[in-house]
PDB file of C-alpha atoms in Angstrom:
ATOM      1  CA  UNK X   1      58.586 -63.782   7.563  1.00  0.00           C
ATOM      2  CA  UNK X   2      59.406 -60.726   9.020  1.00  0.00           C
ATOM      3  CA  UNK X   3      56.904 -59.839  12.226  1.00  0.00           C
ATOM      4  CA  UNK X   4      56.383 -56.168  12.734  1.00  0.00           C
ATOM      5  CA  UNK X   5      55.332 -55.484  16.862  1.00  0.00           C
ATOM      6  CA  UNK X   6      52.226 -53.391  17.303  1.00  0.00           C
ATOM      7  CA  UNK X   7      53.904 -51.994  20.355  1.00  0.00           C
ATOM      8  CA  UNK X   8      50.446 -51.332  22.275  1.00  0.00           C
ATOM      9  CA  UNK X   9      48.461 -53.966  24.287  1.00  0.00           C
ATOM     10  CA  UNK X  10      45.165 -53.464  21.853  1.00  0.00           C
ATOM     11  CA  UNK X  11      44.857 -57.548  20.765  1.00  0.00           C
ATOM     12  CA  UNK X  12      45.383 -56.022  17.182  1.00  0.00           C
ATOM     13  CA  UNK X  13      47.654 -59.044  15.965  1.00  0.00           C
ATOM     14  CA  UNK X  14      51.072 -57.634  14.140  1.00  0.00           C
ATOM     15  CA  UNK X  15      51.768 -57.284  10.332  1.00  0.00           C
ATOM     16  CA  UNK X  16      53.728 -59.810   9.152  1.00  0.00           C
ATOM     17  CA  UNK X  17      55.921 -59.413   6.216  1.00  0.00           C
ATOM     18  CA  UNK X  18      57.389 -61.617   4.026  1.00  0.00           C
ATOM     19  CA  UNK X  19      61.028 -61.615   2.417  1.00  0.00           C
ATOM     20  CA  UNK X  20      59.002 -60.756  -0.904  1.00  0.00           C
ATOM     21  CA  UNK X  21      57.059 -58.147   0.291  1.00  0.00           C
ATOM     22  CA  UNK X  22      59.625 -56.492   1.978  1.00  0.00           C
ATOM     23  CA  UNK X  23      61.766 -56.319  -1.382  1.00  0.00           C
ATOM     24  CA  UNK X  24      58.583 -54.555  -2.911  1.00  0.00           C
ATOM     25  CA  UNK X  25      58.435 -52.033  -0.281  1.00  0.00           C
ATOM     26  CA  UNK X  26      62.093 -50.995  -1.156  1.00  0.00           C
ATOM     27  CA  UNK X  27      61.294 -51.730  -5.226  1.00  0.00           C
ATOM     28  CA  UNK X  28      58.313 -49.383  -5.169  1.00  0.00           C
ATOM     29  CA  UNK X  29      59.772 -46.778  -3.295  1.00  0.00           C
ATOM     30  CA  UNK X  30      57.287 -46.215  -0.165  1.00  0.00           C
ATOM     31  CA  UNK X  31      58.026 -47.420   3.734  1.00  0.00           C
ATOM     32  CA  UNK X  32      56.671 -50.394   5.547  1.00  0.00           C
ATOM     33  CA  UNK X  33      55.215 -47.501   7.982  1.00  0.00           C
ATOM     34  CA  UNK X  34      52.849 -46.347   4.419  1.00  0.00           C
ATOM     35  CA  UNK X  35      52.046 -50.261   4.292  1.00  0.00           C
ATOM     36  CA  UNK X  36      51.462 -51.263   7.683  1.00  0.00           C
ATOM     37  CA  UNK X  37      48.799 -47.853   7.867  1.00  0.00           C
ATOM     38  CA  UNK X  38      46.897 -49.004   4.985  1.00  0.00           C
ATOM     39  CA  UNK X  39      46.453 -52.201   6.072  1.00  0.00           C
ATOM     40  CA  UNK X  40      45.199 -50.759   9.125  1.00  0.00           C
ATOM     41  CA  UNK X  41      42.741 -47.986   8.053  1.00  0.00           C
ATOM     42  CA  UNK X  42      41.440 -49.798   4.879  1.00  0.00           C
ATOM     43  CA  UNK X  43      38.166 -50.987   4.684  1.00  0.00           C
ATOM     44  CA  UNK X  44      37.598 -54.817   4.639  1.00  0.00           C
ATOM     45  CA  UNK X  45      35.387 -57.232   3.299  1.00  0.00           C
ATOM     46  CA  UNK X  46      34.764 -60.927   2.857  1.00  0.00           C
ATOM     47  CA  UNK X  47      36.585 -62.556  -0.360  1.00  0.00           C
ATOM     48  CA  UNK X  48      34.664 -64.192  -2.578  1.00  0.00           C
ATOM     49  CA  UNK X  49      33.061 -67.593  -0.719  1.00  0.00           C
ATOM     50  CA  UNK X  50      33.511 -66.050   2.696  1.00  0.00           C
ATOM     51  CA  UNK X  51      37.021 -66.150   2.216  1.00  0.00           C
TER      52      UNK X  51
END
């Protein structure tokens, strides 16, 4: 696993990466900047069985 600092004192915990995802971000063509922002400003919501 790769951790990726937030470099600000929000509590927002980091983005951590694994070996496998990192290869994608490379294989796909787009930067783990593009990633770690769409993690961020996406919308979430509960998985199926509060999960």
């Amino acid at each position: 696993m790769v951790d990726r600092p937030t470099g600000d004192n929000t509590g927002v915990k980091p983005i951590r990466f694994s070996q496998h995802a990192l290869g994608y971000v490379t294989k796909r063509g787009f930067t783990i900047a593009e990633v770690e922002e769409s993690i961020r400003s996406s919308s979430w919501e509960e998985a199926e069985e509060n999960r």
